[in-house]
Amino acid sequence: FDFQGLFHVSDFFPTFMSMIKSSKKIEKANELDGMNQLPALASRGKKIVRESVHINRDFDRDNHAFRKGPWKIIVGRHFVPFVFNRWYAEPTGSMSVENGDWKDRLCDIFVKAMELISPSYNILFLQYFSWALVESFSAGGPASMGFRGERNLVRKQRKSDLEYWRSKHGANPMVSLFNLDKDPEERFNVAADHPELVESLLQEAETHMKNAPEMLRGDLVYSKSPAGPDAGFYSDFKHMGTEHTKVTPSGIFLPDDFDYSKVLEAELNPVRPFFSPVFYGMLFKMFFLYVLTPMVLLRMLMRSTQTN
């Protein structure tokens, strides 16, 4: 049957545990985020177990998303970590975006041109950031991607500042409310029509975060982490990626009781494919392969034609 109720990935564990006979009990079961969905499945959706789903809270780029019943709110930056600002149909042709505009096609050509220079698995971050940068211009520009110059590894828990994001709301949305029963594609933002509902939903979303741990940024590299002999400017410029020929065996790097808050900002390097050896190496190779080489061949052909 087609299950129409709300189901979160955290629900799988308690649901599966309820299906087996076991003498062991789940420790701190009342602290689990998931819910036992077996009653809803057994009743073929007639019994409702979950009424709401906490979708996302990003302390770093300040995003909060929550759904209750048909209503879904998004407060803060909408297009993180991916700049999905429209409904994407399943592609049926060679292009990644079905019926895309000229920016989509140009980005596809640029990404495919990279793959003639290096396998995708070695330049995945560079390809992703190229796509994200192009998409960002239809969603408020690069600022909508939420990049910051800070290098703090630990992000403390904090509540979403609704009034602040309301003041920033404009052509680039910062506060949104959608009725998914009537608008499953999230095309019509009705937050301005239901301000009190936005406030109550956000307040309920915050209750789900009261026991949330501190967040660690995922786009920082610890400079003291083990590295092979080929690591550095040369391997980045050459786009060696996962194909290093020399490695340095390493055991457990960080102990379980490692204090992340003691890591100095100077010891953290942000993952930024642009304006890095990876980026400059790709530009150099693309210029050599797609600009300089055709020009030289064309020059040689013209000289040969003139001689004949």
PDB file of C-alpha atoms in Angstrom:
ATOM      1  CA  PHE A   1       0.000   0.000   0.000  1.00  0.00           C
ATOM      2  CA  ASP A   2       1.019   3.632  -0.375  1.00  0.00           C
ATOM      3  CA  PHE A   3       1.967   4.848   3.105  1.00  0.00           C
ATOM      4  CA  GLN A   4       0.860   8.473   3.462  1.00  0.00           C
ATOM      5  CA  GLY A   5       1.962   9.127   7.039  1.00  0.00           C
ATOM      6  CA  LEU A   6       5.132  10.844   8.219  1.00  0.00           C
ATOM      7  CA  PHE A   7       8.110   8.520   8.582  1.00  0.00           C
ATOM      8  CA  HIS A   8      11.630   9.516   9.631  1.00  0.00           C
ATOM      9  CA  VAL A   9      14.820   7.513   9.102  1.00  0.00           C
ATOM     10  CA  SER A  10      15.239   7.324  12.885  1.00  0.00           C
ATOM     11  CA  ASP A  11      11.978   5.358  13.048  1.00  0.00           C
ATOM     12  CA  PHE A  12      13.495   2.256  11.464  1.00  0.00           C
ATOM     13  CA  PHE A  13      15.378   1.097  14.569  1.00  0.00           C
ATOM     14  CA  PRO A  14      12.473   1.127  17.078  1.00  0.00           C
ATOM     15  CA  THR A  15      10.137  -0.256  14.401  1.00  0.00           C
ATOM     16  CA  PHE A  16      12.420  -3.219  13.621  1.00  0.00           C
ATOM     17  CA  MET A  17      13.027  -3.825  17.326  1.00  0.00           C
ATOM     18  CA  SER A  18       9.274  -4.109  17.877  1.00  0.00           C
ATOM     19  CA  MET A  19       9.077  -6.834  15.206  1.00  0.00           C
ATOM     20  CA  ILE A  20      11.460  -9.258  16.902  1.00  0.00           C
ATOM     21  CA  LYS A  21      11.258 -11.199  20.138  1.00  0.00           C
ATOM     22  CA  SER A  22      14.127 -10.210  22.362  1.00  0.00           C
ATOM     23  CA  SER A  23      14.793 -10.435  26.068  1.00  0.00           C
ATOM     24  CA  LYS A  24      17.058  -7.386  25.832  1.00  0.00           C
ATOM     25  CA  LYS A  25      15.620  -3.936  26.331  1.00  0.00           C
ATOM     26  CA  ILE A  26      16.748  -0.798  24.590  1.00  0.00           C
ATOM     27  CA  GLU A  27      18.710   1.373  27.009  1.00  0.00           C
ATOM     28  CA  LYS A  28      17.209   4.836  27.423  1.00  0.00           C
ATOM     29  CA  ALA A  29      14.441   3.976  24.937  1.00  0.00           C
ATOM     30  CA  ASN A  30      12.541   7.097  25.957  1.00  0.00           C
ATOM     31  CA  GLU A  31      15.442   9.214  24.647  1.00  0.00           C
ATOM     32  CA  LEU A  32      15.316   7.796  21.126  1.00  0.00           C
ATOM     33  CA  ASP A  33      14.436  10.243  18.357  1.00  0.00           C
ATOM     34  CA  GLY A  34      12.679   7.499  16.419  1.00  0.00           C
ATOM     35  CA  MET A  35       9.176   6.148  16.914  1.00  0.00           C
ATOM     36  CA  ASN A  36       7.734   2.660  16.515  1.00  0.00           C
ATOM     37  CA  GLN A  37       5.800   2.810  13.247  1.00  0.00           C
ATOM     38  CA  LEU A  38       4.554  -0.789  13.355  1.00  0.00           C
ATOM     39  CA  PRO A  39       1.016   0.200  14.486  1.00  0.00           C
ATOM     40  CA  ALA A  40       0.747   2.593  11.537  1.00  0.00           C
ATOM     41  CA  LEU A  41       2.037  -0.020   9.087  1.00  0.00           C
ATOM     42  CA  ALA A  42      -0.159  -2.796  10.506  1.00  0.00           C
ATOM     43  CA  SER A  43      -3.252  -0.610  10.222  1.00  0.00           C
ATOM     44  CA  ARG A  44      -2.245   0.307   6.656  1.00  0.00           C
ATOM     45  CA  GLY A  45      -1.968   3.962   7.572  1.00  0.00           C
ATOM     46  CA  LYS A  46      -5.242   4.267   9.470  1.00  0.00           C
ATOM     47  CA  LYS A  47      -3.423   4.805  12.771  1.00  0.00           C
ATOM     48  CA  ILE A  48      -1.168   7.864  12.961  1.00  0.00           C
ATOM     49  CA  VAL A  49       2.029   7.473  14.977  1.00  0.00           C
ATOM     50  CA  ARG A  50       4.084  10.494  13.969  1.00  0.00           C
ATOM     51  CA  GLU A  51       2.549  13.947  13.603  1.00  0.00           C
ATOM     52  CA  SER A  52       5.741  15.920  13.018  1.00  0.00           C
ATOM     53  CA  VAL A  53       9.268  15.557  11.645  1.00  0.00           C
ATOM     54  CA  HIS A  54      12.245  17.686  12.576  1.00  0.00           C
ATOM     55  CA  ILE A  55      13.968  17.891   9.187  1.00  0.00           C
ATOM     56  CA  ASN A  56      17.143  19.881   9.714  1.00  0.00           C
ATOM     57  CA  ARG A  57      19.005  22.313  11.979  1.00  0.00           C
ATOM     58  CA  ASP A  58      22.318  23.650  10.724  1.00  0.00           C
ATOM     59  CA  PHE A  59      24.042  25.759  13.383  1.00  0.00           C
ATOM     60  CA  ASP A  60      26.864  26.647  11.020  1.00  0.00           C
ATOM     61  CA  ARG A  61      24.969  28.144   8.100  1.00  0.00           C
ATOM     62  CA  ASP A  62      21.893  28.845  10.229  1.00  0.00           C
ATOM     63  CA  ASN A  63      19.060  26.860   8.722  1.00  0.00           C
ATOM     64  CA  HIS A  64      16.023  25.324  10.413  1.00  0.00           C
ATOM     65  CA  ALA A  65      13.369  23.122   8.757  1.00  0.00           C
ATOM     66  CA  PHE A  66      10.412  21.424  10.422  1.00  0.00           C
ATOM     67  CA  ARG A  67       7.160  19.771   9.352  1.00  0.00           C
ATOM     68  CA  LYS A  68       3.946  19.143  11.238  1.00  0.00           C
ATOM     69  CA  GLY A  69       0.991  17.638   9.412  1.00  0.00           C
ATOM     70  CA  PRO A  70       0.697  19.377   6.046  1.00  0.00           C
ATOM     71  CA  TRP A  71       2.738  22.400   7.170  1.00  0.00           C
ATOM     72  CA  LYS A  72       6.461  22.839   6.592  1.00  0.00           C
ATOM     73  CA  ILE A  73       8.552  25.807   7.699  1.00  0.00           C
ATOM     74  CA  ILE A  74      12.055  26.842   6.682  1.00  0.00           C
ATOM     75  CA  VAL A  75      13.773  29.581   8.685  1.00  0.00           C
ATOM     76  CA  GLY A  76      17.190  30.930   7.761  1.00  0.00           C
ATOM     77  CA  ARG A  77      19.247  30.137   4.676  1.00  0.00           C
ATOM     78  CA  HIS A  78      17.121  27.925   2.449  1.00  0.00           C
ATOM     79  CA  PHE A  79      19.711  26.628   0.020  1.00  0.00           C
ATOM     80  CA  VAL A  80      22.146  24.744   2.238  1.00  0.00           C
ATOM     81  CA  PRO A  81      23.905  22.420   1.902  1.00  0.00           C
ATOM     82  CA  PHE A  82      22.584  22.158  -1.682  1.00  0.00           C
ATOM     83  CA  VAL A  83      21.201  24.964  -3.819  1.00  0.00           C
ATOM     84  CA  PHE A  84      17.938  23.266  -4.778  1.00  0.00           C
ATOM     85  CA  ASN A  85      15.719  26.234  -5.549  1.00  0.00           C
ATOM     86  CA  ARG A  86      13.253  24.566  -7.936  1.00  0.00           C
ATOM     87  CA  TRP A  87      11.554  21.299  -8.782  1.00  0.00           C
ATOM     88  CA  TYR A  88      13.900  18.952 -10.642  1.00  0.00           C
ATOM     89  CA  ALA A  89      12.381  16.375 -12.991  1.00  0.00           C
ATOM     90  CA  GLU A  90      14.061  13.030 -13.621  1.00  0.00           C
ATOM     91  CA  PRO A  91      16.482  13.641 -16.547  1.00  0.00           C
ATOM     92  CA  THR A  92      15.765  11.597 -19.669  1.00  0.00           C
ATOM     93  CA  GLY A  93      18.614  12.910 -21.830  1.00  0.00           C
ATOM     94  CA  SER A  94      22.306  13.613 -21.497  1.00  0.00           C
ATOM     95  CA  MET A  95      21.857  16.830 -19.519  1.00  0.00           C
ATOM     96  CA  SER A  96      21.602  16.688 -15.719  1.00  0.00           C
ATOM     97  CA  VAL A  97      18.703  19.184 -15.591  1.00  0.00           C
ATOM     98  CA  GLU A  98      15.656  18.303 -17.692  1.00  0.00           C
ATOM     99  CA  ASN A  99      14.543  21.308 -19.789  1.00  0.00           C
ATOM    100  CA  GLY A 100      17.238  23.439 -18.139  1.00  0.00           C
ATOM    101  CA  ASP A 101      18.188  26.939 -19.213  1.00  0.00           C
ATOM    102  CA  TRP A 102      21.446  28.104 -20.783  1.00  0.00           C
ATOM    103  CA  LYS A 103      23.187  28.272 -17.379  1.00  0.00           C
ATOM    104  CA  ASP A 104      22.356  24.615 -16.724  1.00  0.00           C
ATOM    105  CA  ARG A 105      23.700  23.574 -20.120  1.00  0.00           C
ATOM    106  CA  LEU A 106      26.846  25.672 -19.748  1.00  0.00           C
ATOM    107  CA  CYS A 107      27.500  24.161 -16.329  1.00  0.00           C
ATOM    108  CA  ASP A 108      26.970  20.641 -17.710  1.00  0.00           C
ATOM    109  CA  ILE A 109      29.444  21.300 -20.522  1.00  0.00           C
ATOM    110  CA  PHE A 110      31.984  22.695 -18.041  1.00  0.00           C
ATOM    111  CA  VAL A 111      31.619  19.694 -15.699  1.00  0.00           C
ATOM    112  CA  LYS A 112      31.884  17.170 -18.556  1.00  0.00           C
ATOM    113  CA  ALA A 113      34.949  19.005 -19.883  1.00  0.00           C
ATOM    114  CA  MET A 114      36.598  18.463 -16.499  1.00  0.00           C
ATOM    115  CA  GLU A 115      36.001  14.718 -16.753  1.00  0.00           C
ATOM    116  CA  LEU A 116      38.101  14.538 -19.922  1.00  0.00           C
ATOM    117  CA  ILE A 117      41.016  15.805 -17.841  1.00  0.00           C
ATOM    118  CA  SER A 118      40.511  13.828 -14.635  1.00  0.00           C
ATOM    119  CA  PRO A 119      38.041  11.142 -13.465  1.00  0.00           C
ATOM    120  CA  SER A 120      35.037  12.532 -11.623  1.00  0.00           C
ATOM    121  CA  TYR A 121      35.945  10.779  -8.357  1.00  0.00           C
ATOM    122  CA  ASN A 122      39.159  12.840  -8.179  1.00  0.00           C
ATOM    123  CA  ILE A 123      37.534  16.237  -8.769  1.00  0.00           C
ATOM    124  CA  LEU A 124      34.116  15.688  -7.204  1.00  0.00           C
ATOM    125  CA  PHE A 125      34.328  18.687  -4.868  1.00  0.00           C
ATOM    126  CA  LEU A 126      35.411  20.971  -7.695  1.00  0.00           C
ATOM    127  CA  GLN A 127      32.527  19.789  -9.878  1.00  0.00           C
ATOM    128  CA  TYR A 128      30.030  20.207  -7.049  1.00  0.00           C
ATOM    129  CA  PHE A 129      31.186  23.712  -6.185  1.00  0.00           C
ATOM    130  CA  SER A 130      31.073  24.700  -9.848  1.00  0.00           C
ATOM    131  CA  TRP A 131      27.460  23.553 -10.039  1.00  0.00           C
ATOM    132  CA  ALA A 132      26.555  25.164  -6.694  1.00  0.00           C
ATOM    133  CA  LEU A 133      28.119  28.481  -7.710  1.00  0.00           C
ATOM    134  CA  VAL A 134      26.095  28.627 -10.951  1.00  0.00           C
ATOM    135  CA  GLU A 135      22.871  27.637  -9.175  1.00  0.00           C
ATOM    136  CA  SER A 136      23.415  30.221  -6.443  1.00  0.00           C
ATOM    137  CA  PHE A 137      22.840  33.109  -8.866  1.00  0.00           C
ATOM    138  CA  SER A 138      19.203  32.056  -9.193  1.00  0.00           C
ATOM    139  CA  ALA A 139      18.854  31.960  -5.400  1.00  0.00           C
ATOM    140  CA  GLY A 140      20.360  35.210  -4.187  1.00  0.00           C
ATOM    141  CA  GLY A 141      23.966  34.832  -5.303  1.00  0.00           C
ATOM    142  CA  PRO A 142      26.960  33.120  -3.663  1.00  0.00           C
ATOM    143  CA  ALA A 143      25.970  34.608  -0.282  1.00  0.00           C
ATOM    144  CA  SER A 144      23.001  32.199  -0.224  1.00  0.00           C
ATOM    145  CA  MET A 145      25.454  29.308   0.011  1.00  0.00           C
ATOM    146  CA  GLY A 146      26.238  30.480   3.519  1.00  0.00           C
ATOM    147  CA  PHE A 147      30.029  30.436   3.342  1.00  0.00           C
ATOM    148  CA  ARG A 148      31.790  32.272   6.146  1.00  0.00           C
ATOM    149  CA  GLY A 149      35.375  33.145   6.894  1.00  0.00           C
ATOM    150  CA  GLU A 150      35.194  31.683  10.421  1.00  0.00           C
ATOM    151  CA  ARG A 151      37.233  28.609  11.280  1.00  0.00           C
ATOM    152  CA  ASN A 152      35.595  27.578  14.533  1.00  0.00           C
ATOM    153  CA  LEU A 153      35.324  23.805  14.542  1.00  0.00           C
ATOM    154  CA  VAL A 154      32.618  23.556  17.227  1.00  0.00           C
ATOM    155  CA  ARG A 155      29.252  25.188  16.667  1.00  0.00           C
ATOM    156  CA  LYS A 156      27.330  25.833  19.882  1.00  0.00           C
ATOM    157  CA  GLN A 157      23.589  25.165  19.952  1.00  0.00           C
ATOM    158  CA  ARG A 158      21.482  28.291  19.575  1.00  0.00           C
ATOM    159  CA  LYS A 159      17.883  29.071  18.729  1.00  0.00           C
ATOM    160  CA  SER A 160      16.833  30.405  15.346  1.00  0.00           C
ATOM    161  CA  ASP A 161      16.359  34.170  15.386  1.00  0.00           C
ATOM    162  CA  LEU A 162      13.015  34.471  13.602  1.00  0.00           C
ATOM    163  CA  GLU A 163      12.832  38.279  13.719  1.00  0.00           C
ATOM    164  CA  TYR A 164      16.344  38.586  12.282  1.00  0.00           C
ATOM    165  CA  TRP A 165      15.515  36.331   9.336  1.00  0.00           C
ATOM    166  CA  ARG A 166      12.206  38.111   8.791  1.00  0.00           C
ATOM    167  CA  SER A 167      14.178  41.350   8.414  1.00  0.00           C
ATOM    168  CA  LYS A 168      16.405  39.678   5.794  1.00  0.00           C
ATOM    169  CA  HIS A 169      13.511  38.126   3.878  1.00  0.00           C
ATOM    170  CA  GLY A 170      13.035  39.372   0.324  1.00  0.00           C
ATOM    171  CA  ALA A 171      13.556  38.063  -3.198  1.00  0.00           C
ATOM    172  CA  ASN A 172      15.876  35.519  -1.604  1.00  0.00           C
ATOM    173  CA  PRO A 173      13.532  33.793   0.905  1.00  0.00           C
ATOM    174  CA  MET A 174      14.582  33.484   4.546  1.00  0.00           C
ATOM    175  CA  VAL A 175      11.241  32.557   6.168  1.00  0.00           C
ATOM    176  CA  SER A 176       8.911  30.165   4.354  1.00  0.00           C
ATOM    177  CA  LEU A 177       5.731  28.264   5.128  1.00  0.00           C
ATOM    178  CA  PHE A 178       4.237  25.695   2.761  1.00  0.00           C
ATOM    179  CA  ASN A 179       1.053  23.624   2.833  1.00  0.00           C
ATOM    180  CA  LEU A 180       2.358  20.375   1.346  1.00  0.00           C
ATOM    181  CA  ASP A 181      -1.120  18.910   0.863  1.00  0.00           C
ATOM    182  CA  LYS A 182      -2.032  21.731  -1.507  1.00  0.00           C
ATOM    183  CA  ASP A 183       1.460  22.658  -2.666  1.00  0.00           C
ATOM    184  CA  PRO A 184       3.758  19.571  -2.703  1.00  0.00           C
ATOM    185  CA  GLU A 185       6.291  21.334  -4.950  1.00  0.00           C
ATOM    186  CA  GLU A 186       6.676  24.180  -2.417  1.00  0.00           C
ATOM    187  CA  ARG A 187       5.971  26.900  -4.957  1.00  0.00           C
ATOM    188  CA  PHE A 188       3.750  29.174  -2.848  1.00  0.00           C
ATOM    189  CA  ASN A 189       5.180  30.670   0.334  1.00  0.00           C
ATOM    190  CA  VAL A 190       2.311  31.570   2.677  1.00  0.00           C
ATOM    191  CA  ALA A 191       4.409  32.635   5.700  1.00  0.00           C
ATOM    192  CA  ALA A 192       3.168  36.225   5.444  1.00  0.00           C
ATOM    193  CA  ASP A 193      -0.438  34.997   5.657  1.00  0.00           C
ATOM    194  CA  HIS A 194       0.138  32.874   8.785  1.00  0.00           C
ATOM    195  CA  PRO A 195       2.770  34.604  10.967  1.00  0.00           C
ATOM    196  CA  GLU A 196       1.449  33.085  14.198  1.00  0.00           C
ATOM    197  CA  LEU A 197       1.597  29.566  12.735  1.00  0.00           C
ATOM    198  CA  VAL A 198       5.224  30.147  11.725  1.00  0.00           C
ATOM    199  CA  GLU A 199       6.056  31.194  15.296  1.00  0.00           C
ATOM    200  CA  SER A 200       4.312  28.203  16.892  1.00  0.00           C
ATOM    201  CA  LEU A 201       5.892  25.695  14.497  1.00  0.00           C
ATOM    202  CA  LEU A 202       9.354  27.139  15.063  1.00  0.00           C
ATOM    203  CA  GLN A 203       8.820  27.045  18.823  1.00  0.00           C
ATOM    204  CA  GLU A 204       7.869  23.366  18.579  1.00  0.00           C
ATOM    205  CA  ALA A 205      10.900  22.702  16.374  1.00  0.00           C
ATOM    206  CA  GLU A 206      13.146  24.208  19.045  1.00  0.00           C
ATOM    207  CA  THR A 207      11.828  21.714  21.630  1.00  0.00           C
ATOM    208  CA  HIS A 208      13.205  18.909  19.466  1.00  0.00           C
ATOM    209  CA  MET A 209      16.659  20.504  19.711  1.00  0.00           C
ATOM    210  CA  LYS A 210      16.835  20.908  23.500  1.00  0.00           C
ATOM    211  CA  ASN A 211      19.105  17.851  23.928  1.00  0.00           C
ATOM    212  CA  ALA A 212      21.003  18.227  20.674  1.00  0.00           C
ATOM    213  CA  PRO A 213      24.808  17.974  20.963  1.00  0.00           C
ATOM    214  CA  GLU A 214      27.260  20.549  19.691  1.00  0.00           C
ATOM    215  CA  MET A 215      27.822  20.478  15.956  1.00  0.00           C
ATOM    216  CA  LEU A 216      31.209  20.000  14.284  1.00  0.00           C
ATOM    217  CA  ARG A 217      31.793  21.674  10.955  1.00  0.00           C
ATOM    218  CA  GLY A 218      32.326  19.200   8.139  1.00  0.00           C
ATOM    219  CA  ASP A 219      34.175  21.472   5.716  1.00  0.00           C
ATOM    220  CA  LEU A 220      37.379  21.928   7.726  1.00  0.00           C
ATOM    221  CA  VAL A 221      40.589  19.889   7.493  1.00  0.00           C
ATOM    222  CA  TYR A 222      42.789  19.443  10.556  1.00  0.00           C
ATOM    223  CA  SER A 223      46.330  20.370   9.543  1.00  0.00           C
ATOM    224  CA  LYS A 224      47.829  17.823  11.974  1.00  0.00           C
ATOM    225  CA  SER A 225      45.986  14.876  10.458  1.00  0.00           C
ATOM    226  CA  PRO A 226      48.141  12.121   8.871  1.00  0.00           C
ATOM    227  CA  ALA A 227      49.059  12.642   5.212  1.00  0.00           C
ATOM    228  CA  GLY A 228      50.923  10.577   2.646  1.00  0.00           C
ATOM    229  CA  PRO A 229      54.233  11.642   1.071  1.00  0.00           C
ATOM    230  CA  ASP A 230      52.490  12.790  -2.125  1.00  0.00           C
ATOM    231  CA  ALA A 231      50.075  15.110  -0.319  1.00  0.00           C
ATOM    232  CA  GLY A 232      50.439  18.801  -1.005  1.00  0.00           C
ATOM    233  CA  PHE A 233      50.540  21.273  -3.871  1.00  0.00           C
ATOM    234  CA  TYR A 234      51.814  18.785  -6.462  1.00  0.00           C
ATOM    235  CA  SER A 235      49.120  16.167  -5.863  1.00  0.00           C
ATOM    236  CA  ASP A 236      46.390  18.837  -5.811  1.00  0.00           C
ATOM    237  CA  PHE A 237      47.629  20.474  -9.002  1.00  0.00           C
ATOM    238  CA  LYS A 238      47.885  17.088 -10.710  1.00  0.00           C
ATOM    239  CA  HIS A 239      44.406  16.055  -9.460  1.00  0.00           C
ATOM    240  CA  MET A 240      45.638  12.806  -7.966  1.00  0.00           C
ATOM    241  CA  GLY A 241      42.585  12.706  -5.693  1.00  0.00           C
ATOM    242  CA  THR A 242      42.189   9.106  -4.531  1.00  0.00           C
ATOM    243  CA  GLU A 243      44.964   7.763  -6.755  1.00  0.00           C
ATOM    244  CA  HIS A 244      48.042   8.412  -4.621  1.00  0.00           C
ATOM    245  CA  THR A 245      50.746   5.857  -5.393  1.00  0.00           C
ATOM    246  CA  LYS A 246      52.457   6.245  -2.004  1.00  0.00           C
ATOM    247  CA  VAL A 247      50.724   6.026   1.341  1.00  0.00           C
ATOM    248  CA  THR A 248      51.748   6.274   4.992  1.00  0.00           C
ATOM    249  CA  PRO A 249      50.121   3.630   7.224  1.00  0.00           C
ATOM    250  CA  SER A 250      48.329   5.231  10.155  1.00  0.00           C
ATOM    251  CA  GLY A 251      46.537   3.849  13.177  1.00  0.00           C
ATOM    252  CA  ILE A 252      43.896   5.563  15.288  1.00  0.00           C
ATOM    253  CA  PHE A 253      44.532   9.274  14.937  1.00  0.00           C
ATOM    254  CA  LEU A 254      42.333  10.895  17.578  1.00  0.00           C
ATOM    255  CA  PRO A 255      41.484   9.344  20.968  1.00  0.00           C
ATOM    256  CA  ASP A 256      37.841   8.985  22.002  1.00  0.00           C
ATOM    257  CA  ASP A 257      38.213  11.702  24.637  1.00  0.00           C
ATOM    258  CA  PHE A 258      39.770  14.227  22.238  1.00  0.00           C
ATOM    259  CA  ASP A 259      38.632  17.759  23.124  1.00  0.00           C
ATOM    260  CA  TYR A 260      37.597  19.397  19.847  1.00  0.00           C
ATOM    261  CA  SER A 261      37.106  22.757  21.524  1.00  0.00           C
ATOM    262  CA  LYS A 262      40.874  22.966  22.141  1.00  0.00           C
ATOM    263  CA  VAL A 263      41.716  22.897  18.424  1.00  0.00           C
ATOM    264  CA  LEU A 264      43.144  26.245  17.332  1.00  0.00           C
ATOM    265  CA  GLU A 265      41.626  28.089  14.371  1.00  0.00           C
ATOM    266  CA  ALA A 266      45.075  28.301  12.739  1.00  0.00           C
ATOM    267  CA  GLU A 267      45.170  24.485  12.662  1.00  0.00           C
ATOM    268  CA  LEU A 268      41.993  24.254  10.561  1.00  0.00           C
ATOM    269  CA  ASN A 269      41.887  24.739   6.812  1.00  0.00           C
ATOM    270  CA  PRO A 270      38.534  25.186   5.041  1.00  0.00           C
ATOM    271  CA  VAL A 271      37.732  22.904   2.118  1.00  0.00           C
ATOM    272  CA  ARG A 272      37.574  25.433  -0.708  1.00  0.00           C
ATOM    273  CA  PRO A 273      38.126  23.985  -4.189  1.00  0.00           C
ATOM    274  CA  PHE A 274      38.120  27.469  -5.723  1.00  0.00           C
ATOM    275  CA  PHE A 275      41.347  29.482  -5.646  1.00  0.00           C
ATOM    276  CA  SER A 276      43.317  26.393  -4.646  1.00  0.00           C
ATOM    277  CA  PRO A 277      45.917  24.239  -6.470  1.00  0.00           C
ATOM    278  CA  VAL A 278      43.047  21.961  -7.549  1.00  0.00           C
ATOM    279  CA  PHE A 279      41.226  24.905  -9.132  1.00  0.00           C
ATOM    280  CA  TYR A 280      44.258  26.510 -10.765  1.00  0.00           C
ATOM    281  CA  GLY A 281      45.484  23.146 -12.034  1.00  0.00           C
ATOM    282  CA  MET A 282      42.110  22.524 -13.686  1.00  0.00           C
ATOM    283  CA  LEU A 283      42.065  25.978 -15.285  1.00  0.00           C
ATOM    284  CA  PHE A 284      45.578  25.475 -16.641  1.00  0.00           C
ATOM    285  CA  LYS A 285      44.763  22.056 -18.100  1.00  0.00           C
ATOM    286  CA  MET A 286      41.456  23.203 -19.589  1.00  0.00           C
ATOM    287  CA  PHE A 287      43.135  26.230 -21.173  1.00  0.00           C
ATOM    288  CA  PHE A 288      45.896  24.025 -22.583  1.00  0.00           C
ATOM    289  CA  LEU A 289      43.522  21.332 -23.894  1.00  0.00           C
ATOM    290  CA  TYR A 290      40.525  23.370 -25.065  1.00  0.00           C
ATOM    291  CA  VAL A 291      42.081  26.716 -26.043  1.00  0.00           C
ATOM    292  CA  LEU A 292      45.812  26.556 -26.677  1.00  0.00           C
ATOM    293  CA  THR A 293      45.923  23.158 -28.410  1.00  0.00           C
ATOM    294  CA  PRO A 294      43.102  23.977 -30.903  1.00  0.00           C
ATOM    295  CA  MET A 295      44.742  27.336 -31.642  1.00  0.00           C
ATOM    296  CA  VAL A 296      48.106  25.685 -32.360  1.00  0.00           C
ATOM    297  CA  LEU A 297      46.475  23.019 -34.547  1.00  0.00           C
ATOM    298  CA  LEU A 298      44.468  25.677 -36.395  1.00  0.00           C
ATOM    299  CA  ARG A 299      47.637  27.708 -36.910  1.00  0.00           C
ATOM    300  CA  MET A 300      49.460  24.674 -38.286  1.00  0.00           C
ATOM    301  CA  LEU A 301      46.540  23.882 -40.596  1.00  0.00           C
ATOM    302  CA  MET A 302      46.442  27.449 -41.922  1.00  0.00           C
ATOM    303  CA  ARG A 303      50.171  27.396 -42.600  1.00  0.00           C
ATOM    304  CA  SER A 304      49.877  24.056 -44.367  1.00  0.00           C
ATOM    305  CA  THR A 305      47.029  25.401 -46.523  1.00  0.00           C
ATOM    306  CA  GLN A 306      48.989  28.538 -47.428  1.00  0.00           C
ATOM    307  CA  THR A 307      52.032  26.443 -48.378  1.00  0.00           C
ATOM    308  CA  ASN A 308      50.022  24.234 -50.660  1.00  0.00           C
TER     309      ASN A 308
END
